[in-house]
XYZ file of C-alpha atoms in Angstrom:
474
model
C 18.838 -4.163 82.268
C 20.451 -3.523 78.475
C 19.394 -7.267 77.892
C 15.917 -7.006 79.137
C 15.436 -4.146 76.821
C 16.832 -6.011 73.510
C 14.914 -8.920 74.468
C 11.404 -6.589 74.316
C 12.930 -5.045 71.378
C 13.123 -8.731 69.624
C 9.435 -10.057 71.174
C 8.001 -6.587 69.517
C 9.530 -6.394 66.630
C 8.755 -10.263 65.903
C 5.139 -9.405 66.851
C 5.014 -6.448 64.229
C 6.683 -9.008 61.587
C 4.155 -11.231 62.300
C 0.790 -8.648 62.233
C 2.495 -7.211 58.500
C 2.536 -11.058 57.723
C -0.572 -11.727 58.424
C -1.826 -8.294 57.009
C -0.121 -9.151 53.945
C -1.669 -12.877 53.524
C -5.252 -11.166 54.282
C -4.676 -8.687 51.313
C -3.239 -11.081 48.888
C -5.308 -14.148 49.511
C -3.879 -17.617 48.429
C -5.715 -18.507 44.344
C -4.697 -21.397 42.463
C -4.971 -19.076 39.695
C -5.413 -15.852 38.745
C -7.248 -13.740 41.555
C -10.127 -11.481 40.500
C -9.375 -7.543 40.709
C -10.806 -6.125 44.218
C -9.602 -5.017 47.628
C -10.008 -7.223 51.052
C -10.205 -3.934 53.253
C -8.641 -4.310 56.387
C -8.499 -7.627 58.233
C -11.694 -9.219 59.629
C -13.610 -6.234 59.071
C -12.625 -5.861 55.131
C -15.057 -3.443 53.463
C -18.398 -4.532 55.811
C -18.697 -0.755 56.899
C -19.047 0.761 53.151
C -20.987 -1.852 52.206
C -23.292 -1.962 54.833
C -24.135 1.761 54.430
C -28.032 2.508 53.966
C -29.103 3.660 50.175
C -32.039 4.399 48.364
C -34.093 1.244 47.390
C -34.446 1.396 43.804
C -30.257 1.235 43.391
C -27.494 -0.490 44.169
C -24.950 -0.082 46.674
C -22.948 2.663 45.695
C -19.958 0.215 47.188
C -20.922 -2.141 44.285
C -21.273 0.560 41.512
C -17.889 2.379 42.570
C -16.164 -1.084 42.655
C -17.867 -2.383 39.358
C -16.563 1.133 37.552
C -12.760 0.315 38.842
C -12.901 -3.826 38.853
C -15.264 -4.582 36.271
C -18.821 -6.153 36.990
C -17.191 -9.021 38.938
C -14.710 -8.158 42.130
C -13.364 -9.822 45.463
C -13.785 -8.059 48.447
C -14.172 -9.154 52.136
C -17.885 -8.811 53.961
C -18.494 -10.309 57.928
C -14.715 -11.752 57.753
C -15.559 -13.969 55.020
C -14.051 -13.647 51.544
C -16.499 -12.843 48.914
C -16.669 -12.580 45.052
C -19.575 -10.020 44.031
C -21.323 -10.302 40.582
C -23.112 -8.242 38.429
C -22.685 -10.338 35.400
C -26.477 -12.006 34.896
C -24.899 -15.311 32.959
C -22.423 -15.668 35.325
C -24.966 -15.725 38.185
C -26.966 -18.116 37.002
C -24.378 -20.205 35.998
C -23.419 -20.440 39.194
C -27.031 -20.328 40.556
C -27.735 -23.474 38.726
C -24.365 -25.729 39.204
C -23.670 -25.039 43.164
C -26.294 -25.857 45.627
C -24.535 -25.255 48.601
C -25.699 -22.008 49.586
C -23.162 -18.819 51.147
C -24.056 -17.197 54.177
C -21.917 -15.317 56.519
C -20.997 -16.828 60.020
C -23.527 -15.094 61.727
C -26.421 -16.273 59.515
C -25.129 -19.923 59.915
C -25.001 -19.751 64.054
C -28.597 -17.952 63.576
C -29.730 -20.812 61.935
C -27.633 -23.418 63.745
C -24.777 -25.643 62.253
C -27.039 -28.581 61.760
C -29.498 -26.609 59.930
C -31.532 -29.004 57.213
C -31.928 -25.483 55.258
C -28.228 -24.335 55.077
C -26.061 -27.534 55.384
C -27.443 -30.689 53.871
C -28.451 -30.840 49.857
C -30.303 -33.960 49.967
C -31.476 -32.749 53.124
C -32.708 -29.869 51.442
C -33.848 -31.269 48.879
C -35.853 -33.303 50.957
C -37.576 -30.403 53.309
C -38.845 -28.403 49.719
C -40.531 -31.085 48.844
C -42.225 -31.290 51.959
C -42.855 -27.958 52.466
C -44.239 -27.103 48.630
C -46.705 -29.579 49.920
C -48.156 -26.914 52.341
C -47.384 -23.606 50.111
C -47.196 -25.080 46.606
C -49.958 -23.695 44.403
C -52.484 -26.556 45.823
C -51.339 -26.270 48.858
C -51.962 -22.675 49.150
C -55.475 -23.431 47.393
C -56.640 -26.009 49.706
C -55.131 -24.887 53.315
C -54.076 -21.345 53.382
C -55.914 -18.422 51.075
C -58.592 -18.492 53.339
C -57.323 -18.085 56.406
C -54.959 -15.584 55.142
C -58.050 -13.156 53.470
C -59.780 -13.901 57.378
C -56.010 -12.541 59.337
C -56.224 -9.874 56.486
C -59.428 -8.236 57.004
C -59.505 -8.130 60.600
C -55.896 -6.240 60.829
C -57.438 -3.847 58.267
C -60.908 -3.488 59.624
C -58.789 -3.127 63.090
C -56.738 -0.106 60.981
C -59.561 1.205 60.025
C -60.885 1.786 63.542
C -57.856 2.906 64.964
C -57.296 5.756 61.125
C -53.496 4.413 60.617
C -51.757 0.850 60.029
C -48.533 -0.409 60.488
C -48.231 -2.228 57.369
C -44.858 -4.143 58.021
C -46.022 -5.113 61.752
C -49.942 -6.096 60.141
C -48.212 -8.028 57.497
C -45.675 -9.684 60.198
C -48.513 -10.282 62.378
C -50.758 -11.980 59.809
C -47.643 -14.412 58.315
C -47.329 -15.585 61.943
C -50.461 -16.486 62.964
C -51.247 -18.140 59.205
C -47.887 -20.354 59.382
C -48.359 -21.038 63.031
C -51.727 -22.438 62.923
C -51.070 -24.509 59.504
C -47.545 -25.699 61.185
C -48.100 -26.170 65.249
C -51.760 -26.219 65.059
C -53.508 -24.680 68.146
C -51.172 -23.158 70.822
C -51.998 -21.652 74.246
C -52.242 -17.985 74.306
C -48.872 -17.681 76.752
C -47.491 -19.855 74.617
C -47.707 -17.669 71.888
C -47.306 -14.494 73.346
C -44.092 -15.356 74.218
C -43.012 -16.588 70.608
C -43.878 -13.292 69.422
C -41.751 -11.771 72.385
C -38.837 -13.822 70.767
C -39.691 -12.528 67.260
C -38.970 -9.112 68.536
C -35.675 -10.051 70.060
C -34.104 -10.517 66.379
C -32.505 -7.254 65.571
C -33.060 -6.960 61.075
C -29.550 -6.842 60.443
C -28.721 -10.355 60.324
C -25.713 -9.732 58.379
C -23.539 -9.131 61.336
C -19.943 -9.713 62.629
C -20.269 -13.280 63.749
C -18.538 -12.711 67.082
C -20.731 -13.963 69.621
C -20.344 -11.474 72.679
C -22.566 -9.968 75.028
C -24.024 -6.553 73.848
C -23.359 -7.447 70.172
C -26.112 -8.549 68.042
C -25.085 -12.203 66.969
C -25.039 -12.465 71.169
C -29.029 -10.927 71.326
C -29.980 -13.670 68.067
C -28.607 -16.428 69.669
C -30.298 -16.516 73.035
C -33.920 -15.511 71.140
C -32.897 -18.251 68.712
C -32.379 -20.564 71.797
C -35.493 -19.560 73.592
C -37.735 -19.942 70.328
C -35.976 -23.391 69.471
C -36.824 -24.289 73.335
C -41.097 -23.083 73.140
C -41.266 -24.728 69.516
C -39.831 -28.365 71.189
C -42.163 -27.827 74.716
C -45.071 -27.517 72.212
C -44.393 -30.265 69.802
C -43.642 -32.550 72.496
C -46.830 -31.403 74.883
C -49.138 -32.235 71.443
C -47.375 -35.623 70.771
C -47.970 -37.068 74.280
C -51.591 -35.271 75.036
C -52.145 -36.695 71.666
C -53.540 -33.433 70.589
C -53.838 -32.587 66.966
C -51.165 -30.464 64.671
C -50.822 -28.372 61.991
C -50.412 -29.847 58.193
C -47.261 -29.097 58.178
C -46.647 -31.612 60.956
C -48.859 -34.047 59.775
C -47.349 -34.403 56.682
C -43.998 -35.252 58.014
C -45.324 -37.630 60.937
C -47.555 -39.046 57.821
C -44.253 -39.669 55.917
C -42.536 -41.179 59.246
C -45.576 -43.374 59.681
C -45.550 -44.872 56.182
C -41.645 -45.577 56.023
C -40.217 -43.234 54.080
C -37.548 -41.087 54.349
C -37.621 -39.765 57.878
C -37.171 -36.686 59.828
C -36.456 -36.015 63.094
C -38.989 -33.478 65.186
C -35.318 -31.558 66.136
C -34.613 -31.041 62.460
C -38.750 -30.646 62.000
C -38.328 -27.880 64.308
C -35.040 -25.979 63.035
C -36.567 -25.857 59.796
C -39.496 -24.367 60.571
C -38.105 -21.683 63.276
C -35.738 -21.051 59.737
C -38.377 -20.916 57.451
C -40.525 -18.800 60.039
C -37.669 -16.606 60.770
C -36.984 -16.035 56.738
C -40.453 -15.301 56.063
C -40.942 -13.013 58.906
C -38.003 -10.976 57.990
C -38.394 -11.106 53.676
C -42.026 -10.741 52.890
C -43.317 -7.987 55.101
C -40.659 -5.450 54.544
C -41.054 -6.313 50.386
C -44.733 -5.863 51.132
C -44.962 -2.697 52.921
C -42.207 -1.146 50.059
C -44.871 -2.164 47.639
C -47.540 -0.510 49.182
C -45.377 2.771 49.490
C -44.795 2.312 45.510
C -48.592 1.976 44.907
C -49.074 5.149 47.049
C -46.584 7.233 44.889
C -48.919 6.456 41.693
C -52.244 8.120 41.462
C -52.999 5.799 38.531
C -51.786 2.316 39.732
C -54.094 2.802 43.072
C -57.000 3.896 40.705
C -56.453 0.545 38.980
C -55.594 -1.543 41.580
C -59.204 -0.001 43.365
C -60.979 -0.727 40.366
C -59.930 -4.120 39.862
C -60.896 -5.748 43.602
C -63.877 -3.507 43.593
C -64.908 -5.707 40.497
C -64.154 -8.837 42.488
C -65.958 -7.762 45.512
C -69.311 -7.013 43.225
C -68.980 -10.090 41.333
C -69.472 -12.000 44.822
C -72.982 -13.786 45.624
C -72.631 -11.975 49.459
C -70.337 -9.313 49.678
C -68.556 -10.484 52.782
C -67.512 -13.865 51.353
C -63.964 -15.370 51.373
C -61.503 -14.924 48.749
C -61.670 -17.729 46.391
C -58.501 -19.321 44.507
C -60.652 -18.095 41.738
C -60.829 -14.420 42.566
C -56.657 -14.370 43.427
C -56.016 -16.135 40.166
C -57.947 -12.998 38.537
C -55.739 -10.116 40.249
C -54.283 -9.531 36.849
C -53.354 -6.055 37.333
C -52.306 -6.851 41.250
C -49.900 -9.517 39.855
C -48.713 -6.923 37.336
C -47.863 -4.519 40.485
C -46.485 -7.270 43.031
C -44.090 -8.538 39.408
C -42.953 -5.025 38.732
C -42.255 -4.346 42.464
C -40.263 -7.386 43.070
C -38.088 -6.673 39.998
C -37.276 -2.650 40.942
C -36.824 -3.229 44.765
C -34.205 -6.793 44.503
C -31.285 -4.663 45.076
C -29.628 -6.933 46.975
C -27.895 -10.480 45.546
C -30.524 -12.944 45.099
C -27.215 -15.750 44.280
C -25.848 -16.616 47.677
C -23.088 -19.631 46.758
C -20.241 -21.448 48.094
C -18.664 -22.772 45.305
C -16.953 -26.542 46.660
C -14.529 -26.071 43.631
C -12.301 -23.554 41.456
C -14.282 -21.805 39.021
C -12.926 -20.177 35.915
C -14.121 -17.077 34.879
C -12.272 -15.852 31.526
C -8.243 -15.167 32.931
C -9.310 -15.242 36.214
C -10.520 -17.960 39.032
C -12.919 -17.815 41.922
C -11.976 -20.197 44.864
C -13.693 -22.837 46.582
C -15.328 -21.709 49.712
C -15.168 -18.174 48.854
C -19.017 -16.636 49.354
C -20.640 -16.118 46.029
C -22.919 -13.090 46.125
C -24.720 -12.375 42.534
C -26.935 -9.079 41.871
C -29.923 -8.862 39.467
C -28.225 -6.348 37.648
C -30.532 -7.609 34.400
C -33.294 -5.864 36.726
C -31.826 -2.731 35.189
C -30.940 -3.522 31.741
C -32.543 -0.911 29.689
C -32.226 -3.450 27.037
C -34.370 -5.679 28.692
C -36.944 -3.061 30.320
C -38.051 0.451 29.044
C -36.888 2.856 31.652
C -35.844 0.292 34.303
C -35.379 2.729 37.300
C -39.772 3.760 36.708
C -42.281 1.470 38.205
C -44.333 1.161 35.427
C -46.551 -2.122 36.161
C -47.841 -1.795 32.769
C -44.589 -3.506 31.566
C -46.196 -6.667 32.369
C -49.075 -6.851 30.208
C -49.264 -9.777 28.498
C -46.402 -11.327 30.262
C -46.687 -14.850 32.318
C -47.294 -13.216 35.506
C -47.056 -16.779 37.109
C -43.442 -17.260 36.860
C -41.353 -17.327 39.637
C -38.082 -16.696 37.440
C -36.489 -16.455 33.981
C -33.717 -15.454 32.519
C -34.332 -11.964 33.133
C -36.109 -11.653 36.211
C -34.914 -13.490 39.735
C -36.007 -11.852 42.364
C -36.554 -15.368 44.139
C -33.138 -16.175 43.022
C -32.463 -19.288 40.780
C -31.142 -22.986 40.607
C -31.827 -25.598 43.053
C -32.302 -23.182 45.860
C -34.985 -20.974 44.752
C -36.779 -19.349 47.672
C -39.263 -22.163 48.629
C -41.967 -19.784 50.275
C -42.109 -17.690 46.812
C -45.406 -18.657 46.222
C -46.897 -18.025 49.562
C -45.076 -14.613 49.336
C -46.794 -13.364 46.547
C -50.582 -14.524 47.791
C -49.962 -13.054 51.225
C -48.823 -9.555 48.826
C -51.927 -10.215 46.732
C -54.372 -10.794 49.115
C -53.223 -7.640 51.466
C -53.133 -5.502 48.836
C -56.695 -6.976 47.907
C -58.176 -5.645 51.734
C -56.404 -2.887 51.524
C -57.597 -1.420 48.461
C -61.446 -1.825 50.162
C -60.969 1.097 51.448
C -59.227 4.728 51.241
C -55.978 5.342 52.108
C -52.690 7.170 51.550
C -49.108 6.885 53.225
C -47.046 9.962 54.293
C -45.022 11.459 51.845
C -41.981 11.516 53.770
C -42.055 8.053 53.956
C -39.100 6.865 52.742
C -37.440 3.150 51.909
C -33.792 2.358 52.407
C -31.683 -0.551 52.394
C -29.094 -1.723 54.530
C -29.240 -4.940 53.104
C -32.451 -5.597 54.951
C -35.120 -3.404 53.401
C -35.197 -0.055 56.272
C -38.273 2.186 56.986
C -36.556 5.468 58.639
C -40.156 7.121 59.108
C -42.087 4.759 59.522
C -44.703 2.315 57.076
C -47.935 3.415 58.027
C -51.101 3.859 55.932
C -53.573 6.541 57.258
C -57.241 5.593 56.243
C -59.694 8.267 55.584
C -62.795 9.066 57.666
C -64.955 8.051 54.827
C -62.424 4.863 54.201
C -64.832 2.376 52.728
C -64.204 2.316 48.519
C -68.266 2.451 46.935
């Protein structure tokens, strides 16, 4: 009996030795140099809890600022049970923004997207799938295929808000981005057929950036079998057109064009996962940015005056009243592109440089690792230096600016380097052209409305606009 009992005394006292052990390695990661200041938190889970708590829109993380007061503007800490550097040094980021192209996600993100992903795993790949994409929602391929179509999806959700005296505007903007990049990409679909995709849609929970543990109840668990159902519809589709021979979208077209004419080829799986990715992105990205937008306008007396005055002036200028927006009459939304600049910059609070470096990186005394996720803020958002009262939305800022670009040295709210968001182009004419309807007629949003983030852009109360009884603008 006395030997039983040493022997459990030995098996739990090597099992403590070993937990401390492993405690201790997860606290003092391995660093072929000198480790940047920062805590890992407690295994697997690290510091995902504080970080992930929600906080007002227009700041940071109070996780980052408390860290960057103690650490310094760049600091390790552990996120999802990955290990993670966090920036808030603007050179640094696009340092790194420009030299690395793989890009760092979190486990979960990766098994959302699938391993083989053309988006997240392969740079040529990648490389590869912008170019064919910018061919749909580059600048002429937004003029040519898409503005119309979106202005059409536009005014019928608002004429149907109209009717109804409220709007959704996340869910209308959703709705709209769907049915636009399903039509240009699949082409026609049966109505079950797409009833169901938008079933799956509603399946994905908005915070992707999860634990990646993939067990029943958790959310990773609830992604991956809409993910699998999606990826499933998408391939019945595709298939059904290829052997009916019925016709497809452009996007489609392009790449069974390129297949047809030799060149570099792509199979309809990886067609597929790229555009369930690029679908899913979109869908999640551009409607919540849209509807926080809208909230800002509705805050400012004198920016919806403006805004009103400006697409009244586009309306009148029209031969027939009810004609279609024109590539013209987007590209003379000044003031709009003023707003949709100034919102972008105020409500990126979140890193817009998501790296895996594949080597050691010096940074003054210290060294980030290879393979440790690279997450870079656009702390130069808030530089007084480089904006007059940066925490105001003041779309005035922009006058006189190049409202066209998508980046610079002090604004990146589509990130920077080789992986600049692809669809940032078609983000900001769906934003435009929205705001365009909307402004048609009256309207005001609650003003208990409120924006958060947890990561993901959050509406606690709500995002609806109520119209007024006498809602058309003279």
């Amino acid at each position: 009996m006395l030997y039983v009992f040493e022997l459990w005394i030995v098996i739990v006292s090597l099992l403590v030795l070993n937990l401390c052990h492993w405690i201790y390695q997860w606290r003092n990661p391995k660093c072929n140099g000198k480790l940047l200041p920062g805590s890992m938190g407690f295994p697997i889970i690290g510091e995902t809890f504080e970080f992930m708590k929600p906080h007002d829109v227009l700041q940071f993380p109070s996780f980052v600022k408390k860290r960057v007061i103690r650490h310094g503007p760049v600091f390790r800490t552990s996120l999802f049970g990955s290990k993670v550097i966090i920036s808030m040094d603007n050179e640094l980021n696009m340092e790194i923004a420009k030299t690395n192209r793989t890009i760092g996600v979190p486990k979960s993100i990766t098994r959302l997207f699938g391993d083989n992903n053309l988006f997240v795993q392969s740079i040529e790949s990648h490389k590869h799938v912008r170019s064919l994409t910018f061919q749909l929602l580059g600048p002429q391929g937004l003029k040519l295929r898409v503005i119309e179509d979106i202005d059409l999806l536009a005014r019928k959700h608002m004429e149907e808000g109209a009717r109804n005296g409220f709007l959704n505007v996340k869910e209308a903007a959703s709705k709209i981005l769907i049915e636009c990049l399903a039509k240009k990409v699949m082409g026609d679909m049966d109505p079950e057929t797409a009833k169901e995709l938008a079933i799956c849609w509603r399946k994905f929970p908005s915070g992707w950036f999860r634990f990646p543990f993939k067990i029943p109840g958790m959310g990773v668990y609830d992604m991956m079998k809409a993910r699998k159902r999606m990826m499933n519809l998408l391939k019945e589709v595709v298939l059904k057109k290829r052997a009916s021979g019925e016709e497809f979208g452009e996007f489609f077209k392009i790449i069974f064009g390129e297949n047809e004419r030799g060149k570099e080829k792509m199979s309809v799986e990886n067609a597929i996962n790229y555009i369930y990715t690029f679908f899913l992105i979109a869908n999640e990205t551009t409607p919540r940015i849209l509807a926080a937008t809208v909230k800002l306008i509705s805050e400012k007396p004198r920016v919806m005056q403006e805004l009103q005055r400006e697409h009244a002036r586009i309306v009148g200028d029209r031969s027939e009243k009810d004609a279609a927006l024109t590539w013209e009459d987007y590209k003379s939304m000044t003031f709009t592109h003023m707003v949709i600049n100034e919102s972008l910059r105020i409500t990126t609070t979140v890193p817009v440089v998501l790296r895996k470096p594949d080597h050691d990186i010096q940074v003054g005394d210290y060294t980030i690792p290879a393979g440790w996720t690279f997450m870079g803020y656009p702390n130069v958002h808030f530089n007084p230096e480089k904006y007059e009262d940066p925490f105001v939305f003041n779309p005035w800022r922009w006058k006189g600016k190049d409202l066209s670009a998508l980046v610079s040295k002090n604004y990146v709210p589509f990130g920077a380097g080789p992986r600049l968001c692809v669809g940032a182009y078609f983000a900001k004419l769906l934003m435009a052209i929205f705001i365009h309807n909307l402004c048609r007629y009256r309207w005001s949003m609650k003003v208990e409305t409120t924006v958060t983030r947890s990561y993901m852009l959050m509406f606690p109360q709500g995002c609806d606009v109520q119209f007024s009884e006498d809602t058309k603008v003279d």
